[in-house]
PDB file of C-alpha atoms in Angstrom:
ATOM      1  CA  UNK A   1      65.516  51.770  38.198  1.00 57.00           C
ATOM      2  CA  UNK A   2      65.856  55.218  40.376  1.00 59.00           C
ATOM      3  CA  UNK A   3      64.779  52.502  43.653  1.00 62.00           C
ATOM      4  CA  UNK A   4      67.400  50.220  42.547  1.00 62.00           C
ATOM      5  CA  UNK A   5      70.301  53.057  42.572  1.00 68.00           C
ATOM      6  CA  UNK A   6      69.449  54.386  45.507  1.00 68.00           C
ATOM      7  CA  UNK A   7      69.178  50.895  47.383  1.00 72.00           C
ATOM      8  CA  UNK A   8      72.688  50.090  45.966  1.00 70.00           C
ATOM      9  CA  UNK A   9      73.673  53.630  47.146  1.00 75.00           C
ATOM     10  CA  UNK A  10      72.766  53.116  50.864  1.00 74.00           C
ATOM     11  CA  UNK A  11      74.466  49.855  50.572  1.00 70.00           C
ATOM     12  CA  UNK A  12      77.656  51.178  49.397  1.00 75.00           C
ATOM     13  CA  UNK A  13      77.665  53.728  52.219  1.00 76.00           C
ATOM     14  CA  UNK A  14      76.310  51.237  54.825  1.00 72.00           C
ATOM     15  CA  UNK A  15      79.684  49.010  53.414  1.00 69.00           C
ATOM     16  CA  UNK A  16      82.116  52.333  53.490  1.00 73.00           C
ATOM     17  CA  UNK A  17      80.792  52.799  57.104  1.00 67.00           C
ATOM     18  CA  UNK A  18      81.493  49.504  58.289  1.00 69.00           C
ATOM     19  CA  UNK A  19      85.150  49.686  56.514  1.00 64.00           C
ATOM     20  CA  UNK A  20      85.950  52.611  58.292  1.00 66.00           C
ATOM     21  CA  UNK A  21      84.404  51.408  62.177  1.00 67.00           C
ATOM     22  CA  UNK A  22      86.776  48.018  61.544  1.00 64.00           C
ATOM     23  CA  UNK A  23      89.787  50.362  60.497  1.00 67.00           C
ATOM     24  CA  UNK A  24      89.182  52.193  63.923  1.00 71.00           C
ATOM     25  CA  UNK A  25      88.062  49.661  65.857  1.00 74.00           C
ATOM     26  CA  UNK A  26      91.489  49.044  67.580  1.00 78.00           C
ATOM     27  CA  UNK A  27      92.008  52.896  68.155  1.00 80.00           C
ATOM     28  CA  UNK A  28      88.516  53.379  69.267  1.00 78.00           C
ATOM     29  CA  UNK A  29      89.082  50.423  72.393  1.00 82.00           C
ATOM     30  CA  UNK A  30      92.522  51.635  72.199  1.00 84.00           C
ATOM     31  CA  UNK A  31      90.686  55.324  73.759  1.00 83.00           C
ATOM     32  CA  UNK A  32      88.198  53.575  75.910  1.00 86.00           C
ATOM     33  CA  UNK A  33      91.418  51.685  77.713  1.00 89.00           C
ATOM     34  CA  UNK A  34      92.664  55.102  77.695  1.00 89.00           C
ATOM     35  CA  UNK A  35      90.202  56.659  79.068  1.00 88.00           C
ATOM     36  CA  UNK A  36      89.160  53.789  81.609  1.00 90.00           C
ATOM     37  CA  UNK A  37      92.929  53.821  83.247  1.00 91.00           C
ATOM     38  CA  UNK A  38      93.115  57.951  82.878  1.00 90.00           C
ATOM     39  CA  UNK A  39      90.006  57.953  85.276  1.00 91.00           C
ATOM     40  CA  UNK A  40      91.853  55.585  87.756  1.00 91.00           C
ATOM     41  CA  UNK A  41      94.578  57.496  87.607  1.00 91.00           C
ATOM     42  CA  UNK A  42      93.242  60.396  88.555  1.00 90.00           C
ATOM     43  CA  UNK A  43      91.247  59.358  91.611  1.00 91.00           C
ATOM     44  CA  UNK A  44      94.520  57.541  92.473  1.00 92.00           C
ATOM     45  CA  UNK A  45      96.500  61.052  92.156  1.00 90.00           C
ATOM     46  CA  UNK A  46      93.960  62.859  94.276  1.00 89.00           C
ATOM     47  CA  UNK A  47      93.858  60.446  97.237  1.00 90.00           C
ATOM     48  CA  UNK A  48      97.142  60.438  97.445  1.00 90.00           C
ATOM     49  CA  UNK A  49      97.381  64.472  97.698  1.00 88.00           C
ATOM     50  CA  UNK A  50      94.836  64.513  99.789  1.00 86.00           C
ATOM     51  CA  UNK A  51      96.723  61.700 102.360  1.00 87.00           C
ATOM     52  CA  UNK A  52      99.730  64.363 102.114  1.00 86.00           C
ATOM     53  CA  UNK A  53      97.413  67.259 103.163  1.00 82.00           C
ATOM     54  CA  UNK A  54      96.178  64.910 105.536  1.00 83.00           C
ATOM     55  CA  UNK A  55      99.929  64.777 107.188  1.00 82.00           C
ATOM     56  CA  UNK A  56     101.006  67.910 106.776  1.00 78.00           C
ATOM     57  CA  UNK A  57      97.584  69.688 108.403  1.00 76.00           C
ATOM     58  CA  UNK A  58      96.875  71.812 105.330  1.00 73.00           C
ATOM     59  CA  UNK A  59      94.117  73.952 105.019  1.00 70.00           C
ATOM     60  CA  UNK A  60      90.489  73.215 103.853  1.00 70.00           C
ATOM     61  CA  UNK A  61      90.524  76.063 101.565  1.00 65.00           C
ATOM     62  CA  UNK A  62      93.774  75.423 100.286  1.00 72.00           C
ATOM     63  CA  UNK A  63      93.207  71.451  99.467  1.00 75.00           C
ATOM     64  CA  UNK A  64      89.548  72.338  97.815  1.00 72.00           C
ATOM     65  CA  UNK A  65      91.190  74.796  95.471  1.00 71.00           C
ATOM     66  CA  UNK A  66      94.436  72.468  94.917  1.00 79.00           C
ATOM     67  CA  UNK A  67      92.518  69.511  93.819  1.00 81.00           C
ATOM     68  CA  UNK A  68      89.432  71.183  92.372  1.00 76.00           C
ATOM     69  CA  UNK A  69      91.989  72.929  89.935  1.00 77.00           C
ATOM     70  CA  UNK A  70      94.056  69.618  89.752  1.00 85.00           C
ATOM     71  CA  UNK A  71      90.768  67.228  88.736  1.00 87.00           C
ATOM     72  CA  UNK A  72      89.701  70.179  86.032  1.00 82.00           C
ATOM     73  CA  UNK A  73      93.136  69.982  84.027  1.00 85.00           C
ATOM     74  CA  UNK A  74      93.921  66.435  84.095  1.00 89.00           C
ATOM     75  CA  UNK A  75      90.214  65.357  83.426  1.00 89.00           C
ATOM     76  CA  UNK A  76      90.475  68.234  80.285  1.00 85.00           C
ATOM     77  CA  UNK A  77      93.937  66.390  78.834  1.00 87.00           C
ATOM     78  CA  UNK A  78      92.392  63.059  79.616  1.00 88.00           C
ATOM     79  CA  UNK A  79      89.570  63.934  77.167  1.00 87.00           C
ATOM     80  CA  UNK A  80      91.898  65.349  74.384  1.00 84.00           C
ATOM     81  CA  UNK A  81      93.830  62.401  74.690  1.00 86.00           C
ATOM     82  CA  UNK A  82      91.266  59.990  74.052  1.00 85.00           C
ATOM     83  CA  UNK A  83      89.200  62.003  71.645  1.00 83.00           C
ATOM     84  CA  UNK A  84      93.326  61.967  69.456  1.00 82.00           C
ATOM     85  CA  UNK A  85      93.608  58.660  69.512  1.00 82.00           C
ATOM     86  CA  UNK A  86      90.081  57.790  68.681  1.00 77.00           C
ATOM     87  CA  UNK A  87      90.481  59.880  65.285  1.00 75.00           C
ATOM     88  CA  UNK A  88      88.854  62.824  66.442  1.00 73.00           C
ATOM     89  CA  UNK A  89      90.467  66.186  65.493  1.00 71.00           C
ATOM     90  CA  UNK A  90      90.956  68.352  68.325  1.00 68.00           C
ATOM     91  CA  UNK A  91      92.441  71.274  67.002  1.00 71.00           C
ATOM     92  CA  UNK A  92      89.061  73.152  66.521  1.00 66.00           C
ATOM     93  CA  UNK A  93      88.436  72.107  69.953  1.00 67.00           C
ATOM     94  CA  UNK A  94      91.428  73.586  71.686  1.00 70.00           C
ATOM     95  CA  UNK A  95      91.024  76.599  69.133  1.00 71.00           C
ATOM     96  CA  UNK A  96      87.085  77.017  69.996  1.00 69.00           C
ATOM     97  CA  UNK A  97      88.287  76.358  73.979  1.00 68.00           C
ATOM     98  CA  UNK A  98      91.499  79.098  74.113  1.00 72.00           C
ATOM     99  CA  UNK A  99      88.767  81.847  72.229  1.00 71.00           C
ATOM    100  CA  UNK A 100      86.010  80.977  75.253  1.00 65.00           C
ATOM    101  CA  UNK A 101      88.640  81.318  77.756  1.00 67.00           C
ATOM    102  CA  UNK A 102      89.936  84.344  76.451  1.00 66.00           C
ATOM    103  CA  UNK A 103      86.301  85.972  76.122  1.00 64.00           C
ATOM    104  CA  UNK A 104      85.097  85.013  79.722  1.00 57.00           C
ATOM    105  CA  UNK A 105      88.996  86.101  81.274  1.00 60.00           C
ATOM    106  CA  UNK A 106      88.132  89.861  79.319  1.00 60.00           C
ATOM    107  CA  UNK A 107      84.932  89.982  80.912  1.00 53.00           C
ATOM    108  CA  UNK A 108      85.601  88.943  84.640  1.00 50.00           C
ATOM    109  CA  UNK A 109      88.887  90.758  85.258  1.00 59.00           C
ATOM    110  CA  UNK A 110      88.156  91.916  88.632  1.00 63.00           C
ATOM    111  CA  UNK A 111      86.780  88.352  89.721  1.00 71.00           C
ATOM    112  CA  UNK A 112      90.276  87.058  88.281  1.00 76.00           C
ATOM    113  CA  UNK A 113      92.354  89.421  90.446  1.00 81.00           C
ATOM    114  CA  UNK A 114      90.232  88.540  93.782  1.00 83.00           C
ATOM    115  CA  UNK A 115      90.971  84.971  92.454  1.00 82.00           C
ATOM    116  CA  UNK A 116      94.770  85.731  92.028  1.00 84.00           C
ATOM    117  CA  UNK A 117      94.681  87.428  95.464  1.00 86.00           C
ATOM    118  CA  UNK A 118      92.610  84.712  97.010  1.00 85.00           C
ATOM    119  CA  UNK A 119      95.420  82.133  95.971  1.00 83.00           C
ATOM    120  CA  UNK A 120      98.492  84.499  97.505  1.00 86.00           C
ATOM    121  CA  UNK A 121      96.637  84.831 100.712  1.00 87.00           C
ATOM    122  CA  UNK A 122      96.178  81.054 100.937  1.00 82.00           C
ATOM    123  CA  UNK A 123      99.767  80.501  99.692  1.00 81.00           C
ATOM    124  CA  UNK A 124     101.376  82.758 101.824  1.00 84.00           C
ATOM    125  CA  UNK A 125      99.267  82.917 104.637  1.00 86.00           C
ATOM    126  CA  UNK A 126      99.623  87.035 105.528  1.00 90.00           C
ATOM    127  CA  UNK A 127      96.545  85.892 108.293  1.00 90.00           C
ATOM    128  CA  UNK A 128      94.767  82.747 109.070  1.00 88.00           C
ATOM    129  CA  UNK A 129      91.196  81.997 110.026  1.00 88.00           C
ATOM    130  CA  UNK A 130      90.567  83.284 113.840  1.00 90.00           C
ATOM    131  CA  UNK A 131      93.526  86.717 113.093  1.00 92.00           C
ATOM    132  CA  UNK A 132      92.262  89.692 114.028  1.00 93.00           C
ATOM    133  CA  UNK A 133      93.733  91.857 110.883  1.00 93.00           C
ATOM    134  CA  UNK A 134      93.719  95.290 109.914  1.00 92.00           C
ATOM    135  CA  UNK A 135      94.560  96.157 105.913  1.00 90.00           C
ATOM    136  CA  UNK A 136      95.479  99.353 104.294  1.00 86.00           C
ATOM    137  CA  UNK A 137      91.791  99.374 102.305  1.00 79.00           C
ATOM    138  CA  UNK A 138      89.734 100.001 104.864  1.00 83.00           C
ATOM    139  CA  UNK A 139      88.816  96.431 105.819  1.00 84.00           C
ATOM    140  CA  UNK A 140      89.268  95.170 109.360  1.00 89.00           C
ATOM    141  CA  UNK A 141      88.141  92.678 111.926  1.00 92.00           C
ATOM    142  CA  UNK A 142      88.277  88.907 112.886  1.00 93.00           C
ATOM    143  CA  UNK A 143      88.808  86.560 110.065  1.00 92.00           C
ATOM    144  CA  UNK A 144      86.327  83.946 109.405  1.00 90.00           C
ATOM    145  CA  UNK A 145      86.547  82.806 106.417  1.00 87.00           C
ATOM    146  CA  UNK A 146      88.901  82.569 103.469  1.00 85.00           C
ATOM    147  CA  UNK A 147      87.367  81.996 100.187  1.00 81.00           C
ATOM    148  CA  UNK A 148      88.855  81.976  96.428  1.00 77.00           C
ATOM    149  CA  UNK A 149      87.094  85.352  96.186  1.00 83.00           C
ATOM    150  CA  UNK A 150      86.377  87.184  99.201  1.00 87.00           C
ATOM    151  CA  UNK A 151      87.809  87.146 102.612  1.00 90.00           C
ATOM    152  CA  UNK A 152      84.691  87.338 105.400  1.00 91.00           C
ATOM    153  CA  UNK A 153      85.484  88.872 108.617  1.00 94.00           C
ATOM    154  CA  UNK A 154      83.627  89.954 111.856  1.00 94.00           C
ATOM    155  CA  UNK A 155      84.411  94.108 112.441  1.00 92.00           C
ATOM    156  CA  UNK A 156      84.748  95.474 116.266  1.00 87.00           C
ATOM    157  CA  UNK A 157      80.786  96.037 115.592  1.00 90.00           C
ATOM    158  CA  UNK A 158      79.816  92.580 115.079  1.00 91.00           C
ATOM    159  CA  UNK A 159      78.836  93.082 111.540  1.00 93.00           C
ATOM    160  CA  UNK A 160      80.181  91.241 108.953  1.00 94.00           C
ATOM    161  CA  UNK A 161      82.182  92.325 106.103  1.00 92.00           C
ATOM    162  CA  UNK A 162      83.084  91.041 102.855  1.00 92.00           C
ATOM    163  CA  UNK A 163      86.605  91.782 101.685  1.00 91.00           C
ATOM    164  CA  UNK A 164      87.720  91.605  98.037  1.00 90.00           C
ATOM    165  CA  UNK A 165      90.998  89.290  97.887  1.00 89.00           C
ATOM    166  CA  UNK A 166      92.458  91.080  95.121  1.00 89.00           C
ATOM    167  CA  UNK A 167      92.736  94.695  96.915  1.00 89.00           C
ATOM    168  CA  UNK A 168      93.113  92.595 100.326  1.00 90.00           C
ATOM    169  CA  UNK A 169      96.276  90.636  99.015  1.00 88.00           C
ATOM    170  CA  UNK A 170      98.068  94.286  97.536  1.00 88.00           C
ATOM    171  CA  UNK A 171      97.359  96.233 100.662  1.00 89.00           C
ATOM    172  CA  UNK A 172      99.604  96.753 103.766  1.00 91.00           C
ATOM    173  CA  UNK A 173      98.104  94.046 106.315  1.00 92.00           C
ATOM    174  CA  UNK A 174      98.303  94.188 110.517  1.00 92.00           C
ATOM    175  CA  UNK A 175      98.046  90.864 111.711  1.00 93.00           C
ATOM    176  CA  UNK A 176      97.685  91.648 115.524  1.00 91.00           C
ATOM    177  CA  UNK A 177      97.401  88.189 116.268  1.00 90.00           C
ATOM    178  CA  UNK A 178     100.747  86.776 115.028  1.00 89.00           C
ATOM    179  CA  UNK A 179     102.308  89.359 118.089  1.00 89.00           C
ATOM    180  CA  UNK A 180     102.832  87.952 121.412  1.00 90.00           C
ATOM    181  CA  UNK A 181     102.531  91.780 123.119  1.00 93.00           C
ATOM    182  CA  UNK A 182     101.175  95.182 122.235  1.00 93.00           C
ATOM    183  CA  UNK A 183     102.339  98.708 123.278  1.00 94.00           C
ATOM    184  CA  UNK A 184      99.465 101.276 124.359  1.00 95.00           C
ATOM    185  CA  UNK A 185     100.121 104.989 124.277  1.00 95.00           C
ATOM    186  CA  UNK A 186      98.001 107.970 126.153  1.00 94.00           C
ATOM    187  CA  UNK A 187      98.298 111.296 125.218  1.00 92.00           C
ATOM    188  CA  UNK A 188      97.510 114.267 127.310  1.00 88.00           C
ATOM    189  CA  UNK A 189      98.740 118.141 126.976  1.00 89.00           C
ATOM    190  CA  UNK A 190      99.727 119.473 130.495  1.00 87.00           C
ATOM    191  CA  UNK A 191     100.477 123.277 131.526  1.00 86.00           C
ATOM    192  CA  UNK A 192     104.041 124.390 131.152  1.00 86.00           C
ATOM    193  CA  UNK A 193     103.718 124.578 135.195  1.00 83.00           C
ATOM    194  CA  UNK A 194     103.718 121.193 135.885  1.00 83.00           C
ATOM    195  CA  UNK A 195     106.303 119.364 137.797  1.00 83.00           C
ATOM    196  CA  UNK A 196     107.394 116.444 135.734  1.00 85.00           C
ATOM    197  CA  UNK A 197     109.419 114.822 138.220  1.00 87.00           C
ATOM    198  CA  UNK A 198     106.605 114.547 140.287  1.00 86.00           C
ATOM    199  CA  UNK A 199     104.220 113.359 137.411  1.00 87.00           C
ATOM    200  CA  UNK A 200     106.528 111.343 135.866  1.00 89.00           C
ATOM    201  CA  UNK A 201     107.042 109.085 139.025  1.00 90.00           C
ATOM    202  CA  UNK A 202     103.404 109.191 140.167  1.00 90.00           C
ATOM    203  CA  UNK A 203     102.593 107.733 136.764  1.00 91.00           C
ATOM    204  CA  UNK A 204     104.922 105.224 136.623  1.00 92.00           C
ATOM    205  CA  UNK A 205     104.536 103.712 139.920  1.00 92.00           C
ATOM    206  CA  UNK A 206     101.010 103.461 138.848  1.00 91.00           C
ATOM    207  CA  UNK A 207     102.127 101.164 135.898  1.00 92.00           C
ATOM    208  CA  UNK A 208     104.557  99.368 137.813  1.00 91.00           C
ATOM    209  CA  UNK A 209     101.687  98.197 140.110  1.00 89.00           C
ATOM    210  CA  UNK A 210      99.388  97.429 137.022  1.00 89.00           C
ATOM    211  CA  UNK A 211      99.637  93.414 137.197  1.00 87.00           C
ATOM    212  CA  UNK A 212      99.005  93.314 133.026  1.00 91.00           C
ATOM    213  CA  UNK A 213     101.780  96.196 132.260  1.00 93.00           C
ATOM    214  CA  UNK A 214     105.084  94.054 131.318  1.00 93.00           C
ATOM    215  CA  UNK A 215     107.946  95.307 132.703  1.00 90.00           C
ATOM    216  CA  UNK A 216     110.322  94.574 130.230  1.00 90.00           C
ATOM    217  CA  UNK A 217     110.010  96.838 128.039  1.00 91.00           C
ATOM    218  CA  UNK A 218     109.991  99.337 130.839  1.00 92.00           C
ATOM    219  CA  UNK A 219     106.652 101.695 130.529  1.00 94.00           C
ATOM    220  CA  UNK A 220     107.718 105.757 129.917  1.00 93.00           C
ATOM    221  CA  UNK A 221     106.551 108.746 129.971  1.00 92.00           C
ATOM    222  CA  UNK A 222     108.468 111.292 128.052  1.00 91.00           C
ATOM    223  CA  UNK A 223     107.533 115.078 126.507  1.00 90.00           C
ATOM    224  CA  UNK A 224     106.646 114.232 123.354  1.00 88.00           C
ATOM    225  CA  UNK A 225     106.269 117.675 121.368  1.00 89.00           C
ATOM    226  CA  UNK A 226     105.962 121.155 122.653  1.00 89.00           C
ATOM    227  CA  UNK A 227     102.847 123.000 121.595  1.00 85.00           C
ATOM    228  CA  UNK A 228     101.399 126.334 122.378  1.00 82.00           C
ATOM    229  CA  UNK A 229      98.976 124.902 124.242  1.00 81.00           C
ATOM    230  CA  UNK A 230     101.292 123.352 126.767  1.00 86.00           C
ATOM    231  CA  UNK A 231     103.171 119.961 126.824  1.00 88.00           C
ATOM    232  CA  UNK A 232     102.424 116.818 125.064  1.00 90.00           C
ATOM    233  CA  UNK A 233     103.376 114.014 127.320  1.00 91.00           C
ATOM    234  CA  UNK A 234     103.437 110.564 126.328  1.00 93.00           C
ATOM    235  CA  UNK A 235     102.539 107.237 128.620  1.00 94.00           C
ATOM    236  CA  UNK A 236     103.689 104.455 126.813  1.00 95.00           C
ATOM    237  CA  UNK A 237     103.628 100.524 128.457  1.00 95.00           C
ATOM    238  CA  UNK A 238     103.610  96.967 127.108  1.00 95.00           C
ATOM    239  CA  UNK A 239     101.251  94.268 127.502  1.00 95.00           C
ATOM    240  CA  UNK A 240     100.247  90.788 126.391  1.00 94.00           C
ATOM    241  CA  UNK A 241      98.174  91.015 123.053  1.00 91.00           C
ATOM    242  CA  UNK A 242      94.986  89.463 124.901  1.00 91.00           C
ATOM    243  CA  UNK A 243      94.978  92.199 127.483  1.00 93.00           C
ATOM    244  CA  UNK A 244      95.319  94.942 125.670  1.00 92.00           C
ATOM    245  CA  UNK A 245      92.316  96.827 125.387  1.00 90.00           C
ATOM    246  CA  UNK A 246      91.520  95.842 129.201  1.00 93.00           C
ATOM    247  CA  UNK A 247      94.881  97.338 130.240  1.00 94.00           C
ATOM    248  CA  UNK A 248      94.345 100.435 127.790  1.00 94.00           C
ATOM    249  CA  UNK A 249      91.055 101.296 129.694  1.00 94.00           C
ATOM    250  CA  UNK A 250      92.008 100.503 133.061  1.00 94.00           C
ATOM    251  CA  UNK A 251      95.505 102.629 132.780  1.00 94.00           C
ATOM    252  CA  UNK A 252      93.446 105.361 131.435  1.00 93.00           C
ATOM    253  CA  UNK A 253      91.053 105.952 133.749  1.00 93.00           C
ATOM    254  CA  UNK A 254      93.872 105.444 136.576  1.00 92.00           C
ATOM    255  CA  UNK A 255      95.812 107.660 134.904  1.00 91.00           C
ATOM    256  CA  UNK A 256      93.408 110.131 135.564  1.00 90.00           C
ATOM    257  CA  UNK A 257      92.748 110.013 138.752  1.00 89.00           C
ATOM    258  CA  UNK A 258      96.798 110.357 139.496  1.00 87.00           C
ATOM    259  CA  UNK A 259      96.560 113.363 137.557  1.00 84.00           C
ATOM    260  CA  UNK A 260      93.531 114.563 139.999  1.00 83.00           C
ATOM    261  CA  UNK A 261      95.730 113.434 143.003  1.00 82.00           C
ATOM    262  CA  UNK A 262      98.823 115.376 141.689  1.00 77.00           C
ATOM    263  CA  UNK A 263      97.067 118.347 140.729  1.00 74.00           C
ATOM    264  CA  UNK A 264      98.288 118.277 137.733  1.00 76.00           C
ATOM    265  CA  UNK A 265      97.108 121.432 135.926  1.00 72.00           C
ATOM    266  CA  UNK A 266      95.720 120.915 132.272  1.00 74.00           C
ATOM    267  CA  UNK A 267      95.670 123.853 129.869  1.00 71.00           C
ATOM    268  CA  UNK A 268      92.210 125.514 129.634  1.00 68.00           C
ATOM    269  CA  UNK A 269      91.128 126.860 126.524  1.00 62.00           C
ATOM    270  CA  UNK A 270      91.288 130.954 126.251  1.00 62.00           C
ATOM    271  CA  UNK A 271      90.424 134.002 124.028  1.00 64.00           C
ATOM    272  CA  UNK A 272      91.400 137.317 124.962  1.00 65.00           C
ATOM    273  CA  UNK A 273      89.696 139.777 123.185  1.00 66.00           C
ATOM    274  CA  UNK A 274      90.981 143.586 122.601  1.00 64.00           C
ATOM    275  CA  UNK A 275      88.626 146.312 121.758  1.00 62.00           C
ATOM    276  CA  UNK A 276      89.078 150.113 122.179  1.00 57.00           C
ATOM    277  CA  UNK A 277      85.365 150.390 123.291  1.00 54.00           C
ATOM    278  CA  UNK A 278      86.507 150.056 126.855  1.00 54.00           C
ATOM    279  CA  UNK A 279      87.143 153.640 127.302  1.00 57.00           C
ATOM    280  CA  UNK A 280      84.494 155.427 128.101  1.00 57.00           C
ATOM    281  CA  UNK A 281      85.791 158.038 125.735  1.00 60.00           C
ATOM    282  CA  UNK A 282      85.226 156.132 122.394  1.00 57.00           C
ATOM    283  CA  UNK A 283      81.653 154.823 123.328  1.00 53.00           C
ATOM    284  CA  UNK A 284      79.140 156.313 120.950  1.00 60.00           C
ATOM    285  CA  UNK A 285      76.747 159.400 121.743  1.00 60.00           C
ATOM    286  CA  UNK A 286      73.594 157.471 122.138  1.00 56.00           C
ATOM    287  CA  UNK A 287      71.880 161.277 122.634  1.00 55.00           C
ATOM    288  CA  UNK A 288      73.314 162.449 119.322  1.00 53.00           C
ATOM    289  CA  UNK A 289      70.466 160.993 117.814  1.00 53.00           C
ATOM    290  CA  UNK A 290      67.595 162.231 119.501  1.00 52.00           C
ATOM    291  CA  UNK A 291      65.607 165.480 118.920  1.00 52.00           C
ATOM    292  CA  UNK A 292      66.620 168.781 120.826  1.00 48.00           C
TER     293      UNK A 292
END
């Protein structure tokens, strides 16, 4: 008799089962449909971005992060769409999902800024692959790559660094390649004795002749500050941003040699010491010591 029950048991639940897969049948082909046409949506959505990137020359990095993040939230509604309309309750799903996201956002909080700063730096584009920048963190040098997370870049020293985007994107940023032309300065203190007039002209007929100095803005040389030491004159000139360092070094050493030329007198450090033990009077007794 116990064989019996349980036979009609599994029947009754074998019959209960197949009730309840004909009551869902339509919604379960219903989310297959669903889920066949979401998928060809999508793809259809992301070539078509991709053809307007395409025209309008965006950036690698930019498009990779656009559509990566694009495919991850329609693919995630696509899913709770068809998993709804199959039956299936989502809601400890979405619950189960918002507590993950909110445990792994806790724990990477620096990773998250460097990702918010990666996306401003690609949005707003404070420097481009191939800029020579300089930022307020420390961090300068040739840019050579832009990721979501770090910013990689070539220093005057040929080793690479990796920048963090997050401090990168809140710091003060020189881009010296967005400028066209650069303005060097040399410093030099000269001796109160010096004839500026003379100087002034020697120097800037030097600069005049200097094929890379621009003359517009004219180059100068002014008294900048007036020290103890003598006077702090100031050669300033203007040059295209690719020949900047070249002129820097050639005006300097030129600069120098005018200065030779002109006899131009820099200020020599001096200490003058005063001590009573010059007169003879206030030497010691060196026999005061010895035995009579």
């Amino acid at each position: 008799m116990e064989g019996v029950e349980n036979i009609r048991q599994i029947e009754t639940t074998l019959d209960r089962l197949i009730d309840s897969i004909v009551l869902k049948l339509p919604s379960i082909a219903i989310g297959f449909i669903i889920l066949f046409l979401g998928r060809y949506f999508i793809r259809f959505a992301i070539n078509m971005i991709n053809r307007r990137f395409d025209r309008r020359n965006v950036s690698p990095s930019i498009r990779t992060f656009i559509t990566s993040l694009l495919k991850f939230v329609l693919y995630t509604l696509l899913i709770l769409t068809v998993a709804n309309t199959m039956g299936i309750q989502t809601t400890s799903f979405i619950a189960i999902l918002s507590a993950f996201g909110l445990a792994v956002g806790m724990a990477l909080q620096g990773s998250l800024s460097n990702f918010a700063g990666g996306v401003l730096i690609l949005v707003f584009k404070p420097f481009e692959v191939g800029d020579y920048i300089s930022a307020a963190n420390g961090s300068s040098g040739t840019v050579g790559k832009i990721d979501l997370l770090y910013t990689t870049m070539t220093d005057d020293d040929g080793v690479t660094v990796f920048s963090p985007n997050g401090p990168l994107a809140n710091s003060v940023i020189k881009n010296y390649t967005k400028i066209t032309k650069r303005r060097f300065t040399h410093s030099f203190t000269a001796s109160y004795d010096t004839d500026m007039k003379t100087a002034r002209a020697a120097i800037l007929d030097l600069l005049k002749n200097e094929g890379a100095v621009l003359e517009t803005p004219a180059p100068t040389m002014e008294i900048g500050e007036l020290t103890d030491g003598g006077l702090k004159l100031q050669i300033r000139g203007w040059t295209e941003r690719p020949d900047y360092w070249a002129t820097y070094y050639a005006t300097a050493e030129k600069i120098k040699t005018i200065l030779n030329e002109s006899k131009i007198m820099m200020p020599q450090a001096s200490i003058k010491v005063l001590s009573d033990a010059v007169n003879p009077e206030n030497l010691p007794d060196n026999n005061t010591d010895k035995p009579q």
